[in-house]
PDB file of C-alpha atoms and ligand atoms in Angstrom:
ATOM      1  CA  MET A  90      30.011  -2.477  -6.333  1.00  0.00           C
ATOM      2  CA  THR A  91      26.920  -1.102  -7.755  1.00  0.00           C
ATOM      3  CA  GLU A  92      25.503  -0.316 -11.119  1.00  0.00           C
ATOM      4  CA  THR A  93      24.431   2.881 -12.652  1.00  0.00           C
ATOM      5  CA  PRO A  94      20.873   2.913 -13.888  1.00  0.00           C
ATOM      6  CA  GLU A  95      22.327   2.854 -17.570  1.00  0.00           C
ATOM      7  CA  GLU A  96      24.407  -0.121 -16.750  1.00  0.00           C
ATOM      8  CA  PHE A  97      21.490  -1.727 -14.964  1.00  0.00           C
ATOM      9  CA  TYR A  98      19.218  -1.144 -18.012  1.00  0.00           C
ATOM     10  CA  ALA A  99      21.911  -2.273 -20.561  1.00  0.00           C
ATOM     11  CA  ARG A 100      22.445  -5.544 -18.738  1.00  0.00           C
ATOM     12  CA  THR A 101      18.728  -6.474 -18.415  1.00  0.00           C
ATOM     13  CA  LYS A 102      16.777  -5.097 -21.270  1.00  0.00           C
ATOM     14  CA  ASP A 103      17.315  -7.866 -23.708  1.00  0.00           C
ATOM     15  CA  VAL A 104      17.283 -10.750 -21.262  1.00  0.00           C
ATOM     16  CA  LEU A 105      14.041 -10.348 -19.415  1.00  0.00           C
ATOM     17  CA  ARG A 106      12.557 -13.537 -18.064  1.00  0.00           C
ATOM     18  CA  MET A 107       8.849 -14.723 -18.151  1.00  0.00           C
ATOM     19  CA  PRO A 108       8.188 -16.040 -14.518  1.00  0.00           C
ATOM     20  CA  PRO A 109       6.252 -19.262 -14.249  1.00  0.00           C
ATOM     21  CA  LEU A 110       2.930 -17.585 -14.142  1.00  0.00           C
ATOM     22  CA  GLU A 111       0.820 -20.824 -14.370  1.00  0.00           C
ATOM     23  CA  ASP A 112       2.439 -21.810 -11.062  1.00  0.00           C
ATOM     24  CA  TRP A 113       1.358 -18.558  -9.280  1.00  0.00           C
ATOM     25  CA  GLU A 114      -1.932 -19.355  -7.786  1.00  0.00           C
ATOM     26  CA  THR A 115      -2.607 -15.727  -6.706  1.00  0.00           C
ATOM     27  CA  PHE A 116      -1.663 -14.151 -10.157  1.00  0.00           C
ATOM     28  CA  PRO A 117      -5.108 -12.654 -11.359  1.00  0.00           C
ATOM     29  CA  PHE A 118      -4.582 -13.162 -15.246  1.00  0.00           C
ATOM     30  CA  GLU A 119      -4.375 -16.092 -17.550  1.00  0.00           C
ATOM     31  CA  GLY A 120      -4.094 -16.549 -21.175  1.00  0.00           C
ATOM     32  CA  GLU A 121      -1.387 -15.401 -23.444  1.00  0.00           C
ATOM     33  CA  ILE A 122       0.717 -12.606 -21.758  1.00  0.00           C
ATOM     34  CA  ARG A 123       3.598 -10.891 -23.292  1.00  0.00           C
ATOM     35  CA  LEU A 124       6.294  -8.971 -21.364  1.00  0.00           C
ATOM     36  CA  ARG A 125       6.462  -5.179 -21.737  1.00  0.00           C
ATOM     37  CA  GLY A 126       9.788  -3.842 -23.001  1.00  0.00           C
ATOM     38  CA  LEU A 127      11.912  -2.329 -20.248  1.00  0.00           C
ATOM     39  CA  GLN A 128      12.042   1.282 -20.605  1.00  0.00           C
ATOM     40  CA  PRO A 129      15.423   3.284 -20.172  1.00  0.00           C
ATOM     41  CA  PRO A 130      16.307   5.332 -17.229  1.00  0.00           C
ATOM     42  CA  ALA A 131      14.738   8.775 -17.312  1.00  0.00           C
ATOM     43  CA  GLU A 132      16.622  11.887 -17.250  1.00  0.00           C
ATOM     44  CA  ASP A 133      15.821  12.650 -13.573  1.00  0.00           C
ATOM     45  CA  GLU A 134      13.906  11.077 -10.683  1.00  0.00           C
ATOM     46  CA  LYS A 135      10.268  11.274 -10.682  1.00  0.00           C
ATOM     47  CA  ARG A 136       8.670  14.006  -8.608  1.00  0.00           C
ATOM     48  CA  ARG A 137       6.188  13.033  -5.784  1.00  0.00           C
ATOM     49  CA  PHE A 138       3.010  14.813  -4.754  1.00  0.00           C
ATOM     50  CA  GLY A 139       3.596  17.156  -1.761  1.00  0.00           C
ATOM     51  CA  GLU A 140       7.219  17.565  -2.058  1.00  0.00           C
ATOM     52  CA  GLY A 141       8.524  19.728   0.829  1.00  0.00           C
ATOM     53  CA  GLY A 142       4.967  19.824   2.217  1.00  0.00           C
ATOM     54  CA  ILE A 143       3.882  22.100  -0.593  1.00  0.00           C
ATOM     55  CA  ASP A 144       0.348  21.526  -1.733  1.00  0.00           C
ATOM     56  CA  CYS A 145       0.384  18.193   0.240  1.00  0.00           C
ATOM     57  CA  HIS A 146      -3.045  16.886   0.392  1.00  0.00           C
ATOM     58  CA  VAL A 147      -2.247  14.642   3.414  1.00  0.00           C
ATOM     59  CA  CYS A 148      -1.205  17.741   5.405  1.00  0.00           C
ATOM     60  CA  GLY A 149      -4.460  19.214   4.393  1.00  0.00           C
ATOM     61  CA  LYS A 150      -6.618  16.406   5.789  1.00  0.00           C
ATOM     62  CA  SER A 151      -9.470  17.213   8.208  1.00  0.00           C
ATOM     63  CA  ALA A 152     -11.347  15.340  10.726  1.00  0.00           C
ATOM     64  CA  ASP A 153     -13.941  14.456   8.043  1.00  0.00           C
ATOM     65  CA  ASP A 154     -11.177  12.527   6.149  1.00  0.00           C
ATOM     66  CA  ARG A 155     -10.104  10.488   9.186  1.00  0.00           C
ATOM     67  CA  ILE A 156     -11.639   7.489  10.837  1.00  0.00           C
ATOM     68  CA  TRP A 157      -9.314   7.803  13.936  1.00  0.00           C
ATOM     69  CA  GLU A 158      -6.376   9.950  15.142  1.00  0.00           C
ATOM     70  CA  ASP A 159      -4.300  10.751  18.081  1.00  0.00           C
ATOM     71  CA  GLU A 160      -1.815  13.455  18.589  1.00  0.00           C
ATOM     72  CA  HIS A 161       0.684  12.388  15.972  1.00  0.00           C
ATOM     73  CA  TRP A 162      -1.051   9.983  13.621  1.00  0.00           C
ATOM     74  CA  GLN A 163      -4.202   9.649  11.530  1.00  0.00           C
ATOM     75  CA  LEU A 164      -5.954   6.887   9.880  1.00  0.00           C
ATOM     76  CA  THR A 165      -8.102   7.107   6.759  1.00  0.00           C
ATOM     77  CA  ALA A 166     -10.420   4.419   5.093  1.00  0.00           C
ATOM     78  CA  VAL A 167     -10.018   3.987   1.403  1.00  0.00           C
ATOM     79  CA  GLY A 168     -13.139   2.764  -0.385  1.00  0.00           C
ATOM     80  CA  PRO A 169     -15.098   0.897  -0.675  1.00  0.00           C
ATOM     81  CA  THR A 170     -12.877  -0.963  -2.885  1.00  0.00           C
ATOM     82  CA  GLY A 171     -12.628  -4.642  -3.898  1.00  0.00           C
ATOM     83  CA  LEU A 172     -11.044  -5.735  -0.620  1.00  0.00           C
ATOM     84  CA  PRO A 173     -13.101  -5.659   2.650  1.00  0.00           C
ATOM     85  CA  ILE A 174     -11.090  -3.090   4.411  1.00  0.00           C
ATOM     86  CA  VAL A 175      -8.125  -0.816   3.100  1.00  0.00           C
ATOM     87  CA  LEU A 176      -6.712   1.810   5.393  1.00  0.00           C
ATOM     88  CA  ILE A 177      -3.912   4.465   5.208  1.00  0.00           C
ATOM     89  CA  LEU A 178      -1.838   5.380   8.288  1.00  0.00           C
ATOM     90  CA  GLU A 179       0.051   8.665   8.077  1.00  0.00           C
ATOM     91  CA  PRO A 180       1.855  10.984  10.632  1.00  0.00           C
ATOM     92  CA  LYS A 181       0.078  14.185  10.815  1.00  0.00           C
ATOM     93  CA  GLY A 182       3.299  16.034  10.349  1.00  0.00           C
ATOM     94  CA  HIS A 183       4.934  16.113   6.958  1.00  0.00           C
ATOM     95  CA  TYR A 184       7.551  13.475   7.145  1.00  0.00           C
ATOM     96  CA  ASP A 185       9.039  10.615   5.100  1.00  0.00           C
ATOM     97  CA  ILE A 186      10.242   7.538   6.906  1.00  0.00           C
ATOM     98  CA  GLU A 187      13.804   8.831   6.839  1.00  0.00           C
ATOM     99  CA  THR A 188      12.831  12.156   8.347  1.00  0.00           C
ATOM    100  CA  LEU A 189      10.309  10.805  10.773  1.00  0.00           C
ATOM    101  CA  PRO A 190      11.395  12.043  14.314  1.00  0.00           C
ATOM    102  CA  ALA A 191      12.611   9.326  16.731  1.00  0.00           C
ATOM    103  CA  GLU A 192       9.716  10.084  19.175  1.00  0.00           C
ATOM    104  CA  LEU A 193       7.178   9.244  16.371  1.00  0.00           C
ATOM    105  CA  ALA A 194       9.165   6.278  14.928  1.00  0.00           C
ATOM    106  CA  VAL A 195       9.012   4.596  18.375  1.00  0.00           C
ATOM    107  CA  GLU A 196       5.207   4.856  18.270  1.00  0.00           C
ATOM    108  CA  LEU A 197       4.945   3.339  14.875  1.00  0.00           C
ATOM    109  CA  GLY A 198       5.489  -0.315  15.587  1.00  0.00           C
ATOM    110  CA  PRO A 199       3.015  -0.579  18.395  1.00  0.00           C
ATOM    111  CA  LEU A 200       0.572   1.524  16.394  1.00  0.00           C
ATOM    112  CA  MET A 201       0.862  -0.920  13.533  1.00  0.00           C
ATOM    113  CA  GLN A 202       0.185  -3.773  15.753  1.00  0.00           C
ATOM    114  CA  ARG A 203      -2.876  -2.004  17.182  1.00  0.00           C
ATOM    115  CA  ILE A 204      -4.275  -1.263  13.717  1.00  0.00           C
ATOM    116  CA  GLU A 205      -3.754  -4.843  12.550  1.00  0.00           C
ATOM    117  CA  ARG A 206      -5.511  -6.174  15.561  1.00  0.00           C
ATOM    118  CA  ALA A 207      -8.523  -3.533  15.040  1.00  0.00           C
ATOM    119  CA  ILE A 208      -8.878  -4.770  11.368  1.00  0.00           C
ATOM    120  CA  ARG A 209      -8.887  -8.401  12.289  1.00  0.00           C
ATOM    121  CA  ALA A 210     -11.478  -7.603  15.150  1.00  0.00           C
ATOM    122  CA  ALA A 211     -13.882  -6.560  12.235  1.00  0.00           C
ATOM    123  CA  GLY A 212     -14.167 -10.384  11.631  1.00  0.00           C
ATOM    124  CA  ASP A 213     -13.680 -12.830   8.654  1.00  0.00           C
ATOM    125  CA  ILE A 214     -10.294 -11.202   7.897  1.00  0.00           C
ATOM    126  CA  GLY A 215      -7.530 -13.642   6.844  1.00  0.00           C
ATOM    127  CA  ARG A 216      -4.544 -11.540   6.707  1.00  0.00           C
ATOM    128  CA  VAL A 217      -3.712  -7.883   6.772  1.00  0.00           C
ATOM    129  CA  HIS A 218      -0.973  -6.832   4.209  1.00  0.00           C
ATOM    130  CA  ILE A 219       0.959  -3.810   5.365  1.00  0.00           C
ATOM    131  CA  GLY A 220       2.812  -1.893   2.597  1.00  0.00           C
ATOM    132  CA  ARG A 221       4.806   1.328   2.032  1.00  0.00           C
ATOM    133  CA  TRP A 222       5.831   2.306  -1.393  1.00  0.00           C
ATOM    134  CA  GLY A 223       5.931   6.012  -1.277  1.00  0.00           C
ATOM    135  CA  GLU A 224       6.378   6.439  -5.047  1.00  0.00           C
ATOM    136  CA  GLY A 225       3.228   8.695  -5.374  1.00  0.00           C
ATOM    137  CA  GLY A 226       3.343  11.056  -2.468  1.00  0.00           C
ATOM    138  CA  GLU A 227       6.228  12.191  -0.333  1.00  0.00           C
ATOM    139  CA  HIS A 228       4.155  12.252   2.914  1.00  0.00           C
ATOM    140  CA  LEU A 229       4.725   8.932   4.736  1.00  0.00           C
ATOM    141  CA  HIS A 230       1.836   6.652   4.209  1.00  0.00           C
ATOM    142  CA  TRP A 231       1.375   3.038   5.125  1.00  0.00           C
ATOM    143  CA  TRP A 232      -1.223   0.775   3.471  1.00  0.00           C
ATOM    144  CA  PHE A 233      -3.360  -1.813   5.371  1.00  0.00           C
ATOM    145  CA  MET A 234      -4.912  -4.079   2.958  1.00  0.00           C
ATOM    146  CA  ALA A 235      -7.221  -6.843   4.461  1.00  0.00           C
ATOM    147  CA  ARG A 236      -8.240  -9.955   2.554  1.00  0.00           C
ATOM    148  CA  PRO A 237     -11.252 -12.077   3.428  1.00  0.00           C
ATOM    149  CA  ALA A 238     -10.599 -15.247   5.441  1.00  0.00           C
ATOM    150  CA  ARG A 239      -9.968 -18.380   3.456  1.00  0.00           C
ATOM    151  CA  MET A 240      -9.822 -16.491   0.115  1.00  0.00           C
ATOM    152  CA  ARG A 241      -6.376 -18.022  -0.647  1.00  0.00           C
ATOM    153  CA  GLN A 242      -6.220 -16.694  -4.170  1.00  0.00           C
ATOM    154  CA  LEU A 243      -6.050 -13.133  -2.688  1.00  0.00           C
ATOM    155  CA  SER A 244      -2.961 -13.891  -0.559  1.00  0.00           C
ATOM    156  CA  ASP A 245       0.448 -12.079  -0.967  1.00  0.00           C
ATOM    157  CA  SER A 246       1.438  -9.225  -3.070  1.00  0.00           C
ATOM    158  CA  PHE A 247      -1.234  -9.405  -5.862  1.00  0.00           C
ATOM    159  CA  ALA A 248      -3.898  -8.462  -3.239  1.00  0.00           C
ATOM    160  CA  ALA A 249      -3.249  -4.917  -4.348  1.00  0.00           C
ATOM    161  CA  ILE A 250      -4.122  -5.808  -7.942  1.00  0.00           C
ATOM    162  CA  TRP A 251      -7.230  -8.067  -6.880  1.00  0.00           C
ATOM    163  CA  ASP A 252      -8.379  -4.609  -5.044  1.00  0.00           C
ATOM    164  CA  ASP A 253      -8.861  -3.211  -8.417  1.00  0.00           C
ATOM    165  CA  ILE A 254     -10.357  -6.296  -9.952  1.00  0.00           C
ATOM    166  CA  LEU A 255     -12.926  -7.314  -7.437  1.00  0.00           C
ATOM    167  CA  PRO A 256     -16.269  -5.189  -7.440  1.00  0.00           C
ATOM    168  CA  PRO A 257     -16.446  -2.653  -4.709  1.00  0.00           C
ATOM    169  CA  VAL A 258     -17.764  -3.991  -1.281  1.00  0.00           C
ATOM    170  CA  PRO A 259     -21.315  -2.615  -0.918  1.00  0.00           C
ATOM    171  CA  GLU A 260     -21.433   0.742   0.893  1.00  0.00           C
ATOM    172  CA  ASP A 261     -23.343  -0.399   4.016  1.00  0.00           C
ATOM    173  CA  VAL A 262     -21.238  -3.601   4.258  1.00  0.00           C
ATOM    174  CA  TRP A 263     -17.938  -1.302   4.086  1.00  0.00           C
ATOM    175  CA  ARG A 264     -19.173   1.330   6.628  1.00  0.00           C
ATOM    176  CA  ALA A 265     -20.043  -1.532   8.987  1.00  0.00           C
ATOM    177  CA  SER A 266     -16.557  -3.027   8.692  1.00  0.00           C
ATOM    178  CA  VAL A 267     -14.969   0.410   9.196  1.00  0.00           C
ATOM    179  CA  ALA A 268     -17.073   1.039  12.172  1.00  0.00           C
ATOM    180  CA  LYS A 269     -15.833  -2.300  13.792  1.00  0.00           C
ATOM    181  CA  VAL A 270     -12.205  -1.248  13.315  1.00  0.00           C
ATOM    182  CA  VAL A 271     -12.763   2.227  14.751  1.00  0.00           C
ATOM    183  CA  ALA A 272     -14.631   0.598  17.775  1.00  0.00           C
ATOM    184  CA  ALA A 273     -11.758  -1.929  18.149  1.00  0.00           C
ATOM    185  CA  LEU A 274      -9.339   1.016  18.088  1.00  0.00           C
ATOM    186  CA  GLY A 275     -10.972   2.401  21.111  1.00  0.00           C
TER     187      GLY A 275
HETATM  188 ZN1   ZN B   2       2.299  16.463   4.024  1.00  0.00          ZN
END
């Protein structure tokens, strides 16, 4: 049995719970925090950029946008941002995960391993967080977000929020880190 979005909303909107924020060591905020009211379902599902490959900026990427590529995949460095290294992996063809051809899907696992190893080879990286949300753009894109070694407060899912809170990594440091990743990718 599933709920319609309206049933889901009706059941939850008045009984939201405040989680134990004070126990969340990775939560970036403190002080008095109030919950936002839950908004009802919209009339329709949200649209994503590049639907059907039309005006898709990922399909339009050039060699200048990429730090690495092979026949089917491309890697872009985002930044500098707050975290030391943030990369995006995309297929060159316009696919989402459910439309990714089988021959590309089998490449994905080994490639993710290879990218994680390359990021860690940059040095002083504690963990690499890998994420796929796909809410903004239709073209499949995987996030690789590296946090500094021993910075435990930047662990887990709030790392993406910390990325916006921390001041950007100095440009020269960031470029050197990206160069190390590219060198490690071979
Ligand atoms: Zn595309």
